[in-house]
Coordinates of C-alpha atoms in Angstrom, one line a residue:
Chain A
M1 CA 170.2 105.1 32.2
S2 CA 170.9 108.3 30.4
R3 CA 172.7 108.1 27.1
P4 CA 176.5 107.9 27.2
S5 CA 177.8 111.3 26.7
G6 CA 181.2 112.9 27.3
T7 CA 180.2 114.1 30.8
N8 CA 178.8 110.7 31.8
L9 CA 182.0 108.9 30.5
A10 CA 184.2 111.3 32.5
L11 CA 182.0 110.8 35.6
G12 CA 182.2 107.1 35.2
A13 CA 186.0 107.1 34.7
W14 CA 186.3 109.3 37.8
T15 CA 184.2 106.9 39.9
T16 CA 186.3 104.0 38.7
L17 CA 189.4 105.8 39.8
V18 CA 187.8 106.5 43.2
F19 CA 187.1 102.8 43.7
L20 CA 190.6 101.9 42.7
F21 CA 191.9 104.4 45.2
L22 CA 189.6 102.9 47.9
F23 CA 190.8 99.4 47.3
A24 CA 194.5 100.0 46.5
P25 CA 195.9 99.5 50.0
I26 CA 193.7 96.6 50.7
I27 CA 194.9 94.8 47.6
V28 CA 198.5 95.7 48.5
I29 CA 198.1 94.2 52.0
G30 CA 196.6 91.0 50.4
I31 CA 199.6 90.7 48.1
Y32 CA 202.2 91.5 50.8
S33 CA 200.8 88.8 53.1
F34 CA 202.8 86.4 50.8
N35 CA 206.0 88.4 51.3
G36 CA 208.9 86.1 52.0
G37 CA 211.1 88.9 53.3
R38 CA 211.9 89.8 56.9
L39 CA 210.2 93.2 56.9
L40 CA 206.7 93.9 55.5
T41 CA 207.6 96.9 53.4
A42 CA 210.5 95.2 51.5
W43 CA 209.2 92.6 49.0
D44 CA 211.4 89.6 48.8
G45 CA 209.7 86.9 46.8
F46 CA 206.5 84.9 47.1
S47 CA 206.3 82.7 50.2
L48 CA 203.8 81.1 52.6
E49 CA 206.2 81.8 55.5
P50 CA 204.0 84.6 57.0
F51 CA 201.1 82.3 57.4
K52 CA 203.3 79.7 59.1
A53 CA 204.6 82.4 61.4
I54 CA 201.1 82.9 62.8
I55 CA 201.0 79.3 64.1
E56 CA 204.6 79.4 65.3
R57 CA 204.6 82.8 67.2
P58 CA 202.7 82.8 70.5
T59 CA 202.4 86.6 70.7
V60 CA 200.5 86.8 67.4
R61 CA 198.1 84.0 68.5
H62 CA 197.6 85.4 71.9
T63 CA 196.8 89.0 70.8
V64 CA 194.4 87.7 68.1
A65 CA 192.7 85.5 70.8
V66 CA 192.3 88.5 73.1
S67 CA 190.7 90.5 70.3
L68 CA 188.3 87.7 69.3
Q69 CA 187.2 87.1 72.9
T70 CA 186.7 90.8 73.6
A71 CA 184.8 91.2 70.4
V72 CA 182.3 88.4 71.2
I73 CA 181.6 89.8 74.7
A74 CA 181.5 93.4 73.7
A75 CA 179.0 92.5 70.9
L76 CA 176.8 90.5 73.3
L77 CA 176.8 93.4 75.7
A78 CA 176.1 96.0 73.1
C79 CA 173.2 93.8 71.8
A80 CA 171.6 93.5 75.2
L81 CA 171.8 97.3 75.9
G82 CA 171.1 98.5 72.4
T83 CA 168.1 96.2 71.8
L84 CA 166.3 97.4 74.9
A85 CA 167.2 101.0 74.2
G86 CA 166.2 100.7 70.6
M87 CA 162.8 99.2 71.5
A88 CA 162.2 101.9 74.1
T89 CA 163.0 104.7 71.7
A90 CA 160.8 103.2 68.9
R91 CA 157.8 102.1 71.0
F92 CA 157.7 104.4 74.0
P93 CA 158.6 107.9 72.6
G94 CA 158.2 110.7 75.1
R95 CA 160.0 113.6 76.6
W96 CA 162.8 111.4 77.9
A97 CA 163.8 110.4 74.3
G98 CA 165.3 113.8 73.4
P99 CA 168.1 113.8 75.9
F100 CA 168.8 110.1 75.3
T101 CA 169.0 110.6 71.5
L102 CA 171.4 113.5 72.1
L103 CA 173.6 111.2 74.3
L104 CA 173.7 108.6 71.5
L105 CA 174.6 111.3 69.0
L106 CA 177.4 112.5 71.2
V107 CA 178.7 109.0 71.6
S108 CA 178.7 108.5 67.9
V109 CA 180.4 111.8 66.9
T110 CA 183.0 112.1 69.7
P111 CA 186.5 111.3 68.2
E112 CA 187.7 108.0 69.6
I113 CA 190.8 109.6 71.1
V114 CA 188.6 111.6 73.5
D115 CA 186.9 108.3 74.7
G116 CA 190.3 106.8 75.1
I117 CA 191.9 109.6 77.2
A118 CA 188.8 110.0 79.3
L119 CA 188.4 106.2 80.0
L120 CA 192.1 105.7 81.0
P121 CA 192.0 108.0 84.1
W122 CA 188.4 106.8 84.9
F123 CA 189.6 103.2 85.1
V124 CA 192.5 104.2 87.2
T125 CA 190.1 106.1 89.6
L126 CA 187.8 103.1 89.8
G127 CA 190.4 100.3 89.9
Q128 CA 193.1 101.9 92.0
D129 CA 191.7 104.8 94.0
W130 CA 188.3 103.1 94.8
S131 CA 189.7 99.5 94.8
L132 CA 187.1 98.2 92.4
L133 CA 189.5 95.5 91.2
P134 CA 187.6 94.3 88.0
F135 CA 188.5 97.6 86.4
N136 CA 192.2 96.7 86.5
N137 CA 191.5 93.7 84.3
G138 CA 192.4 94.2 80.7
Y139 CA 189.5 92.3 79.3
V140 CA 186.9 94.3 81.3
R141 CA 188.5 97.5 80.2
L142 CA 188.5 96.5 76.5
V143 CA 184.9 95.3 76.6
I144 CA 183.7 98.5 78.2
G145 CA 185.7 100.7 75.8
H146 CA 184.4 98.8 72.7
S147 CA 180.8 98.6 73.9
L148 CA 180.1 102.4 73.9
F149 CA 179.9 103.1 70.1
A150 CA 178.6 99.6 69.5
T151 CA 175.6 100.2 71.8
A152 CA 174.7 103.3 69.9
V153 CA 175.0 101.4 66.6
V154 CA 172.7 98.5 67.8
T155 CA 170.2 101.1 69.2
Y156 CA 170.0 102.8 65.8
I157 CA 169.6 99.6 63.8
V158 CA 166.9 98.1 66.2
R159 CA 165.0 101.4 66.3
A160 CA 165.1 101.7 62.5
R161 CA 163.7 98.2 62.2
L162 CA 160.9 98.7 64.8
V163 CA 159.9 102.1 63.4
G164 CA 159.3 100.4 60.1
L165 CA 157.0 97.7 61.7
D166 CA 153.4 98.2 62.8
A167 CA 152.9 98.0 66.6
S168 CA 149.6 96.2 66.1
L169 CA 151.1 92.8 66.6
E170 CA 152.3 93.7 70.0
E171 CA 148.9 95.4 70.8
A172 CA 147.1 92.2 69.6
S173 CA 149.3 90.2 72.0
A174 CA 148.4 92.5 74.9
D175 CA 144.7 92.3 74.0
L176 CA 144.9 88.5 74.1
Y177 CA 146.0 88.9 77.7
A178 CA 149.7 88.1 77.3
R179 CA 151.8 89.5 80.0
P180 CA 154.3 92.2 78.9
V181 CA 157.2 89.7 79.4
T182 CA 155.4 87.1 77.3
T183 CA 154.7 89.7 74.6
F184 CA 158.4 90.7 74.6
F185 CA 159.7 87.2 74.2
K186 CA 157.1 85.8 71.9
V187 CA 156.3 88.8 69.6
T188 CA 158.7 91.7 69.9
L189 CA 162.0 89.8 70.0
P190 CA 161.3 87.6 67.0
L191 CA 160.4 90.8 65.1
V192 CA 163.6 92.6 65.9
G193 CA 165.8 89.4 65.8
P194 CA 167.3 90.2 62.4
A195 CA 168.2 93.7 63.4
V196 CA 169.8 92.5 66.6
L197 CA 171.8 90.0 64.7
A198 CA 173.0 92.6 62.2
G199 CA 173.8 95.1 64.9
G200 CA 175.7 92.4 66.9
L201 CA 177.8 91.4 63.9
L202 CA 178.7 95.0 63.2
A203 CA 179.6 95.5 66.9
F204 CA 181.8 92.4 66.6
T205 CA 183.7 93.8 63.6
L206 CA 184.0 97.3 65.2
S207 CA 185.5 95.8 68.3
L208 CA 187.9 93.6 66.3
D209 CA 189.3 96.7 64.6
N210 CA 189.3 99.1 67.6
T211 CA 192.8 100.6 67.9
V212 CA 192.6 104.0 69.5
I213 CA 190.5 103.4 72.6
S214 CA 192.3 100.0 73.1
S215 CA 195.8 101.6 72.9
F216 CA 194.9 104.0 75.8
I217 CA 193.3 101.5 78.2
N218 CA 195.7 98.7 77.4
V219 CA 196.9 96.5 80.3
S220 CA 200.1 94.5 79.5
G221 CA 199.2 90.8 79.2
T222 CA 195.9 91.5 77.5
T223 CA 197.1 93.5 74.5
S224 CA 194.6 93.3 71.6
W225 CA 195.7 92.6 68.0
P226 CA 195.4 96.2 66.7
V227 CA 197.3 97.5 69.6
Y228 CA 200.1 95.0 69.0
V229 CA 200.1 96.0 65.3
L230 CA 200.3 99.7 66.2
S231 CA 203.2 99.1 68.5
S232 CA 205.0 97.1 65.8
V233 CA 204.6 100.1 63.5
R234 CA 207.4 101.7 65.6
S235 CA 209.5 98.6 66.2
G236 CA 209.2 97.2 62.6
L237 CA 206.3 95.6 60.7
K238 CA 206.6 91.9 59.9
P239 CA 204.9 90.2 56.9
E240 CA 202.8 88.0 59.3
I241 CA 200.9 91.2 60.3
A242 CA 199.6 91.3 56.7
A243 CA 198.9 87.6 56.8
V244 CA 196.7 87.9 59.9
S245 CA 195.1 91.0 58.5
T246 CA 194.2 89.2 55.3
I247 CA 192.6 86.4 57.3
L248 CA 190.7 88.9 59.5
L249 CA 189.6 90.8 56.3
V250 CA 188.1 87.7 54.8
L251 CA 186.4 87.0 58.2
T252 CA 185.0 90.6 58.3
L253 CA 183.8 90.3 54.7
L254 CA 182.0 87.0 55.5
V255 CA 180.4 88.7 58.6
L256 CA 179.3 91.7 56.5
G257 CA 177.9 89.4 53.8
L258 CA 176.0 87.6 56.5
V259 CA 174.6 90.9 57.8
A260 CA 173.5 91.9 54.3
L261 CA 171.9 88.6 53.7
V262 CA 170.0 88.7 57.1
L263 CA 168.8 92.2 56.5
K264 CA 167.8 91.4 52.9
R265 CA 165.8 88.4 54.0
S266 CA 164.1 90.4 56.8
G267 CA 163.1 93.0 54.2
S268 CA 164.8 96.1 55.5
S269 CA 167.1 98.2 53.3
V270 CA 170.8 97.3 53.7
T271 CA 172.0 100.8 52.7
D272 CA 169.7 102.6 55.1
T273 CA 170.6 100.4 58.1
M274 CA 174.4 100.4 57.5
A275 CA 174.7 104.1 56.7
V276 CA 173.2 105.2 60.0
N277 CA 176.4 105.8 61.8
Chain B
M1 CA 135.1 98.0 78.4
R2 CA 138.3 96.6 76.8
D3 CA 139.9 100.0 76.7
E4 CA 139.3 100.4 80.4
A5 CA 140.9 97.0 81.1
H6 CA 143.7 97.9 78.8
S7 CA 144.5 101.2 80.6
R8 CA 144.3 99.6 84.0
R9 CA 146.8 97.0 82.9
A10 CA 149.0 99.8 81.4
A11 CA 148.9 101.6 84.7
K12 CA 150.3 98.6 86.6
R13 CA 153.0 98.2 84.0
L14 CA 156.3 99.9 84.3
P15 CA 156.8 102.9 82.0
G16 CA 158.4 102.0 78.7
F17 CA 161.5 104.1 79.0
V18 CA 162.7 101.7 81.7
L19 CA 164.0 99.6 78.8
A20 CA 166.4 102.4 77.9
V21 CA 167.7 102.8 81.5
P22 CA 170.5 100.1 81.3
A23 CA 172.0 101.7 78.1
W24 CA 171.5 105.2 79.6
L25 CA 173.3 104.3 82.8
W26 CA 176.1 102.4 81.0
L27 CA 176.8 105.4 78.7
T28 CA 176.6 107.8 81.6
V29 CA 179.0 105.9 83.8
F30 CA 181.5 105.1 81.0
F31 CA 181.1 108.1 78.6
V32 CA 179.7 111.2 80.4
V33 CA 181.3 110.8 83.8
P34 CA 184.8 110.0 82.4
F35 CA 184.6 113.1 80.3
L36 CA 183.5 115.2 83.3
Q37 CA 186.5 113.9 85.2
I38 CA 188.8 115.0 82.4
A39 CA 187.2 118.5 82.5
W40 CA 187.9 118.5 86.3
F41 CA 191.5 117.3 85.9
S42 CA 192.1 120.1 83.3
L43 CA 191.6 122.6 86.1
G44 CA 194.4 121.0 88.2
E45 CA 198.1 120.5 87.8
K46 CA 200.8 117.8 87.6
P47 CA 202.2 117.4 91.1
G48 CA 205.9 116.6 91.0
M49 CA 207.7 113.9 89.0
F50 CA 205.6 110.8 89.6
G51 CA 202.1 112.1 90.0
T52 CA 199.8 112.3 87.0
H53 CA 197.2 114.9 88.3
S54 CA 196.2 116.9 91.4
N55 CA 193.3 119.2 92.0
A56 CA 194.8 120.7 95.2
V57 CA 195.3 124.0 93.5
M58 CA 192.6 125.0 91.1
S59 CA 193.6 127.3 88.2
L60 CA 193.2 127.9 84.5
D61 CA 197.0 127.7 84.1
R62 CA 196.8 124.4 82.1
Y63 CA 194.7 126.1 79.5
A64 CA 197.3 128.9 79.2
E65 CA 199.9 126.1 78.9
A66 CA 197.8 124.3 76.3
F67 CA 197.9 127.5 74.1
S68 CA 201.7 127.4 74.2
P69 CA 203.5 128.1 70.8
T70 CA 204.2 124.3 70.4
F71 CA 200.6 123.3 70.8
F72 CA 199.4 126.2 68.7
T73 CA 201.7 125.4 65.8
I74 CA 200.6 121.7 65.8
F75 CA 197.0 122.7 66.3
R76 CA 197.2 125.1 63.3
A77 CA 198.9 122.3 61.2
T78 CA 196.1 119.9 62.2
L79 CA 193.4 122.4 61.4
W80 CA 195.0 123.1 58.1
M81 CA 195.3 119.4 57.2
S82 CA 191.7 118.7 58.3
V83 CA 190.3 121.6 56.3
L84 CA 192.3 120.6 53.2
G85 CA 191.4 116.9 53.7
T86 CA 187.7 117.7 54.1
I87 CA 187.7 119.9 50.9
A88 CA 189.6 117.2 49.0
C89 CA 187.2 114.5 50.2
L90 CA 184.3 116.8 49.1
L91 CA 185.7 117.3 45.6
I92 CA 186.6 113.6 45.1
A93 CA 183.3 112.3 46.5
L94 CA 180.9 114.8 44.8
P95 CA 181.3 113.5 41.2
A96 CA 181.4 109.8 42.3
A97 CA 178.3 110.1 44.6
Y98 CA 176.5 112.0 41.8
F99 CA 177.4 109.3 39.3
M100 CA 176.4 106.5 41.6
A101 CA 173.0 108.0 42.5
M102 CA 172.0 109.6 39.1
K103 CA 173.7 107.7 36.3
V104 CA 174.0 104.1 37.4
P105 CA 171.0 101.9 36.8
A106 CA 169.0 101.3 40.0
H107 CA 169.7 97.6 40.3
R108 CA 173.5 98.1 40.4
R109 CA 173.6 100.9 43.0
G110 CA 173.4 98.5 46.0
L111 CA 176.5 96.7 44.8
L112 CA 178.4 100.0 44.4
V113 CA 177.3 101.2 47.9
A114 CA 178.5 97.9 49.4
L115 CA 181.8 98.3 47.6
V116 CA 182.2 101.8 49.2
M117 CA 181.5 100.2 52.6
V118 CA 184.0 97.4 52.4
P119 CA 187.0 99.6 52.9
Y120 CA 185.2 101.5 55.7
W121 CA 184.5 98.3 57.6
T122 CA 188.0 97.0 57.0
S123 CA 190.5 97.7 59.8
F124 CA 191.4 101.4 59.7
L125 CA 194.9 100.6 60.9
I126 CA 195.6 97.9 58.3
R127 CA 194.5 100.1 55.5
T128 CA 196.8 102.9 56.7
I129 CA 199.6 100.3 56.9
G130 CA 198.7 99.4 53.3
W131 CA 199.6 103.0 52.3
K132 CA 202.8 102.8 54.3
V133 CA 203.7 99.8 52.1
I134 CA 202.8 101.6 48.9
L135 CA 204.7 104.8 49.8
S136 CA 207.7 103.1 51.4
S137 CA 211.2 103.8 49.9
E138 CA 211.5 100.2 48.9
G139 CA 208.2 100.2 47.1
A140 CA 207.6 100.3 43.3
L141 CA 205.9 103.8 43.5
A142 CA 208.9 105.5 45.1
G143 CA 211.3 103.8 42.6
F144 CA 209.1 104.9 39.6
L145 CA 208.7 108.4 40.8
T146 CA 212.5 108.7 41.4
D147 CA 213.3 107.3 38.0
V148 CA 210.9 109.7 36.3
G149 CA 212.4 112.5 38.3
L150 CA 209.3 113.7 40.2
V151 CA 210.9 112.9 43.5
A152 CA 214.6 113.5 44.4
D153 CA 214.9 110.8 47.0
P154 CA 212.8 107.6 47.4
H155 CA 212.6 108.4 51.1
D156 CA 210.7 111.6 50.4
L157 CA 207.3 110.1 50.1
L158 CA 206.7 108.6 53.6
N159 CA 206.9 110.4 56.9
T160 CA 205.7 113.8 55.5
R161 CA 202.7 116.0 55.9
G162 CA 201.7 115.0 52.4
A163 CA 201.6 111.3 53.3
V164 CA 199.4 112.1 56.4
L165 CA 197.1 114.2 54.2
L166 CA 196.8 111.4 51.7
G167 CA 196.0 108.9 54.6
L168 CA 193.4 111.2 56.0
I169 CA 191.7 111.7 52.7
Y170 CA 191.7 108.0 52.0
N171 CA 190.5 106.9 55.5
Y172 CA 187.5 109.3 55.6
L173 CA 186.4 109.3 52.0
P174 CA 183.7 106.6 52.4
L175 CA 182.1 108.8 55.2
M176 CA 181.8 111.6 52.6
I177 CA 180.6 109.4 49.7
L178 CA 177.8 107.6 51.6
P179 CA 175.7 110.6 52.9
M180 CA 176.2 112.4 49.6
Y181 CA 175.0 109.4 47.7
V182 CA 171.9 109.2 49.9
A183 CA 171.2 112.9 49.4
F184 CA 171.6 112.7 45.6
D185 CA 169.5 109.5 45.6
R186 CA 166.6 111.4 47.2
V187 CA 166.6 114.3 44.8
D188 CA 163.5 114.0 42.7
S189 CA 164.6 113.7 39.0
A190 CA 161.4 115.4 37.9
L191 CA 162.8 118.7 39.3
G192 CA 165.9 118.4 37.1
E193 CA 163.7 117.7 34.1
A194 CA 161.5 120.7 35.0
S195 CA 164.6 122.9 35.1
K196 CA 165.7 121.6 31.7
D197 CA 162.2 122.2 30.3
L198 CA 162.4 125.8 31.5
G199 CA 165.5 126.3 29.4
A200 CA 168.4 125.8 31.9
D201 CA 171.4 123.9 30.6
R202 CA 172.8 120.9 32.4
L203 CA 175.4 122.8 34.4
R204 CA 172.9 125.4 35.6
T205 CA 170.5 122.6 36.5
F206 CA 173.2 120.9 38.6
F207 CA 174.3 124.1 40.4
Q208 CA 170.9 125.7 40.9
V209 CA 168.6 122.6 41.4
T210 CA 170.4 119.4 42.2
L211 CA 173.2 120.7 44.4
P212 CA 171.0 122.9 46.7
L213 CA 168.6 120.0 47.2
A214 CA 171.5 117.7 48.2
R215 CA 172.9 120.2 50.7
P216 CA 171.9 118.3 53.8
G217 CA 173.9 115.3 52.7
I218 CA 176.9 117.4 51.9
I219 CA 176.8 119.1 55.3
A220 CA 176.4 115.7 57.0
G221 CA 179.4 114.4 55.0
I222 CA 181.5 117.4 56.0
I223 CA 180.7 116.9 59.7
L224 CA 181.3 113.2 59.6
V225 CA 184.7 113.7 57.9
F226 CA 186.1 116.9 59.6
I227 CA 185.5 115.9 63.3
P228 CA 187.3 112.6 63.3
M229 CA 190.1 114.1 61.1
M230 CA 190.8 116.7 63.8
G231 CA 191.1 114.0 66.4
D232 CA 193.0 111.4 64.3
Y233 CA 195.9 109.7 66.0
V234 CA 196.5 106.5 64.0
T235 CA 197.1 108.1 60.6
P236 CA 199.9 110.5 61.7
A237 CA 201.4 107.7 63.9
V238 CA 201.7 105.3 60.9
L239 CA 202.4 107.7 58.0
G240 CA 203.7 110.9 59.5
G241 CA 206.8 110.0 61.5
A242 CA 208.2 113.0 63.3
K243 CA 207.1 115.6 60.7
G244 CA 203.5 114.7 60.6
T245 CA 202.5 115.2 64.2
M246 CA 198.8 116.2 64.8
V247 CA 197.0 117.3 67.9
G248 CA 195.8 113.7 68.6
S249 CA 199.5 112.5 68.9
L250 CA 200.3 115.5 71.2
I251 CA 197.4 114.7 73.5
A252 CA 198.2 111.0 73.5
S253 CA 201.8 111.7 74.4
Q254 CA 200.7 113.7 77.5
F255 CA 198.8 110.7 78.7
L256 CA 201.0 107.8 77.6
T257 CA 204.6 109.3 77.8
A258 CA 204.7 112.6 79.8
Q259 CA 202.2 111.4 82.3
N260 CA 200.8 114.9 82.6
W261 CA 197.1 114.2 82.8
A262 CA 196.2 117.8 83.8
L263 CA 197.8 119.3 80.6
G264 CA 196.5 116.5 78.4
S265 CA 193.0 117.0 79.7
A266 CA 193.2 120.7 79.0
M267 CA 194.4 120.1 75.5
A268 CA 191.6 117.6 74.9
V269 CA 188.9 120.0 76.1
V270 CA 190.4 122.8 73.9
L271 CA 190.4 120.4 70.9
I272 CA 186.8 119.5 71.4
L273 CA 185.6 123.0 71.9
L274 CA 187.5 124.4 69.0
T275 CA 186.3 121.6 66.7
M276 CA 182.7 122.2 67.7
L277 CA 183.2 126.0 67.1
I278 CA 184.7 125.5 63.7
V279 CA 181.9 123.1 62.7
V280 CA 179.2 125.6 63.8
I281 CA 180.9 128.4 62.0
A282 CA 181.4 126.3 58.8
I283 CA 177.7 125.3 58.8
A284 CA 176.6 128.9 59.4
L285 CA 178.8 130.0 56.5
M286 CA 177.4 127.4 54.2
W287 CA 173.8 128.3 55.0
C288 CA 174.7 132.0 54.4
V289 CA 176.2 131.3 51.0
G290 CA 173.2 129.1 50.1
W291 CA 170.8 131.8 51.3
L292 CA 172.6 134.5 49.3
L293 CA 172.6 132.4 46.1
H294 CA 168.9 131.6 46.7
R295 CA 168.1 135.3 47.0
R296 CA 170.0 136.1 43.8
S297 CA 168.2 133.5 41.8
K298 CA 164.8 134.2 43.3
L299 CA 162.2 134.8 40.6
V300 CA 159.1 137.0 41.1
I301 CA 156.2 136.3 38.8
G302 CA 153.8 139.0 37.8
T303 CA 154.2 142.7 38.4
V304 CA 154.8 143.8 41.9
P305 CA 152.0 146.1 42.7
P306 CA 152.3 149.3 44.7
P307 CA 151.8 148.3 48.4
D308 CA 148.7 150.4 49.0
T309 CA 146.5 149.2 46.2
R310 CA 146.7 145.3 45.9
P311 CA 148.7 144.0 48.8
H312 CA 147.7 140.3 48.6
T313 CA 148.4 139.2 45.1
Q314 CA 152.1 139.0 45.1
E315 CA 153.3 135.5 44.3
V316 CA 156.9 134.4 44.9
V317 CA 158.4 131.5 43.1
T318 CA 161.9 130.4 43.8
A319 CA 164.3 128.7 41.5

């Protein structure tokens, strides 16, 4: 720590202001989830009414249920695809890895709106023009839309974990005449386990929050929670939206805490792993 | 012996990249192909009232239409807001990231980084709605600013370009702080001390040693912030009202309201290409400025001999 000087005090004050700025709207949402008024933006006394409204209103419950189900399936899918891809990129580098890494990079930097507007016509082509009926199903569309970026994230995390580990354990297993499948399940998978769990939980929170892609590929009847919130921005925001958001925020923080804990116990750096995307 | 057995077994085994094939296929079918279809649609037209797209007649007319005055005005506004937003993020993040990486004791840095990440992993939409609550005409801020006389009407805060700009800066600030923090964190403090030992003051050390070394992180931050800002659609929808429309909203309306997929596709392709072009130009400019500064501050030690007598003793040290 350098000695406190005028410059350092000013820098510290600036950083404190930046943190206040970052947390201001989150704190406001937390407070306004106890708003007894009819509209979210107009404060009308403290009340637990918004939390009761969640239980009473079926639309809120249904959209949250859609989001949670989609998030679980999308996370599992992203884990399966991303774990295999991450192991391949870490353990079998070759000429194929360049184009594949470029594809992952493109998936990560493309603005979500481009994914959304490209997927909508593609689902219509698949589901209506080619009569592949599953693609007309709202859940299938949401899971696919949410799995793209999440697959890239899981791949990065699993690769980062494996690159940091010596391949000698797997080689030893092969030398002891274990079949590749046995090596995979008995050696490699336990090694990458924490990274897969961390990636999966991140994929879950990403899917839970996905607004842009979901709003394009939305099928009525399977509207996800963020799409419902976005549509009520136009029709009038109710305090129960803040209440659900507060609950989801606490859930997300618990999940993130779990990720941090898992990564810490498995010995890889939290900041390096989470700052990849 | 064992090596031979090993390689025989390896030959029978499938090549390793097979593991990446499922992800590769998945991303090709649901990322690459949909995008190619959009590019294909952009060459077509909207057939009649009820169709969304048709490629019966191929032309570049949709691109001409996409560059119409309306689109161009909104595109210019979007570009202007994204550039301003990126610069603001840079200026806000730079001192904070520098402080976090260089001045905070090492054991507290992890906590601060986690605190930066919490808003980033919180719902983007909900955070933006949080600003809508703060800026709303019924809110305390609008009342205070009207009482002080800074704002004429409490309705002046929300649904303006300024509100959208604030939302953009807020939403993407963590993406600027994190790579900058990592970059400053990796700068070797010995180099800064060497600079001070050689007589440079703190300001000069910062601008001529620390900042150039952190350049990769700064460039990463600019890319991570600028690209999503150009395509943002949620922030203007929540905070901008009718006045804060950005290109993202315009493209979305072609797909969701006007049902003109051909024009919407052309606009999307134009957006992507122009964004890429601007990023490439910006990076090239930054490298040029860096190179010029580098050239100016280059230091040559020893006398430069005439080229014909001692050509091999020239030693160049850069600051």
